[in-house]
mmCIF file of C-alpha atoms in Angstrom:
data_model
loop_
_atom_site.group_PDB
_atom_site.id
_atom_site.type_symbol
_atom_site.label_atom_id
_atom_site.label_comp_id
_atom_site.label_asym_id
_atom_site.label_seq_id
_atom_site.Cartn_x
_atom_site.Cartn_y
_atom_site.Cartn_z
ATOM 1 C CA UNK A 605 12.265 3.061 1.912
ATOM 2 C CA UNK A 606 9.834 5.892 1.268
ATOM 3 C CA UNK A 607 7.001 5.402 -1.223
ATOM 4 C CA UNK A 608 4.449 7.761 -2.772
ATOM 5 C CA UNK A 609 1.494 6.702 -4.895
ATOM 6 C CA UNK A 610 -0.067 9.422 -7.040
ATOM 7 C CA UNK A 611 -3.158 8.937 -9.211
ATOM 8 C CA UNK A 612 -4.323 11.654 -11.622
ATOM 9 C CA UNK A 613 -2.156 14.228 -9.840
ATOM 10 C CA UNK A 614 -3.623 13.389 -6.416
ATOM 11 C CA UNK A 615 -1.291 11.949 -3.776
ATOM 12 C CA UNK A 616 -3.046 8.973 -2.194
ATOM 13 C CA UNK A 617 -0.260 7.613 -0.006
ATOM 14 C CA UNK A 618 3.093 9.014 1.055
ATOM 15 C CA UNK A 619 4.886 7.074 3.777
ATOM 16 C CA UNK A 620 8.079 5.469 4.921
ATOM 17 C CA UNK A 621 6.285 2.963 7.180
ATOM 18 C CA UNK A 622 6.538 -0.436 5.585
ATOM 19 C CA UNK A 623 7.366 -4.095 6.054
ATOM 20 C CA UNK A 624 8.605 -7.003 3.946
ATOM 21 C CA UNK A 625 6.812 -10.320 4.495
ATOM 22 C CA UNK A 626 7.520 -13.453 2.430
ATOM 23 C CA UNK A 627 7.051 -12.266 -1.173
ATOM 24 C CA UNK A 628 5.186 -9.045 -0.347
ATOM 25 C CA UNK A 629 6.171 -5.432 0.350
ATOM 26 C CA UNK A 630 3.568 -3.529 2.378
ATOM 27 C CA UNK A 631 3.472 0.232 3.060
ATOM 28 C CA UNK A 632 0.824 1.936 5.162
ATOM 29 C CA UNK A 633 -0.267 5.318 6.446
ATOM 30 C CA UNK A 634 -3.372 6.409 8.347
ATOM 31 C CA UNK A 635 -5.752 5.874 5.420
ATOM 32 C CA UNK A 636 -4.303 3.313 2.950
ATOM 33 C CA UNK A 637 -2.325 0.093 2.621
ATOM 34 C CA UNK A 638 -0.217 -0.357 -0.536
ATOM 35 C CA UNK A 639 0.882 -3.932 -1.226
ATOM 36 C CA UNK A 640 3.276 -5.293 -3.866
ATOM 37 C CA UNK A 641 3.186 -9.094 -4.193
ATOM 38 C CA UNK A 642 5.623 -10.694 -6.583
ATOM 39 C CA UNK A 643 6.941 -13.999 -7.870
ATOM 40 C CA UNK A 644 8.955 -15.118 -10.891
ATOM 41 C CA UNK A 645 6.069 -14.478 -13.321
ATOM 42 C CA UNK A 646 4.148 -11.420 -12.137
ATOM 43 C CA UNK A 647 3.844 -8.432 -9.823
ATOM 44 C CA UNK A 648 0.501 -7.606 -8.218
ATOM 45 C CA UNK A 649 -0.151 -4.100 -6.857
ATOM 46 C CA UNK A 650 -3.091 -3.657 -4.474
ATOM 47 C CA UNK A 651 -4.213 -0.527 -2.663
ATOM 48 C CA UNK A 652 -6.842 -0.733 0.080
ATOM 49 C CA UNK A 653 -8.474 1.826 2.345
ATOM 50 C CA UNK A 654 -8.053 1.143 6.059
ATOM 51 C CA UNK A 655 -11.420 0.845 7.854
ATOM 52 C CA UNK A 656 -12.129 3.231 10.707
ATOM 53 C CA UNK A 657 -13.090 1.926 14.122
ATOM 54 C CA UNK A 658 -16.653 0.684 13.741
ATOM 55 C CA UNK A 659 -16.011 -0.799 10.288
ATOM 56 C CA UNK A 660 -16.602 2.235 8.071
ATOM 57 C CA UNK A 661 -14.068 2.856 5.309
ATOM 58 C CA UNK A 662 -12.290 6.209 5.465
#
């Protein structure tokens, strides 16, 4: 499944690389990870920057 996340007209992530693990959907590209965790009561959406080699955030 392809996913795009756009904030204030700026595309932050656009990818079809993703996995399903337990109760979480995870998509990733070269700069971000987008995670959707869910259960019967709530859905949690988290977006994180992927650190570069050496520990700096992109």
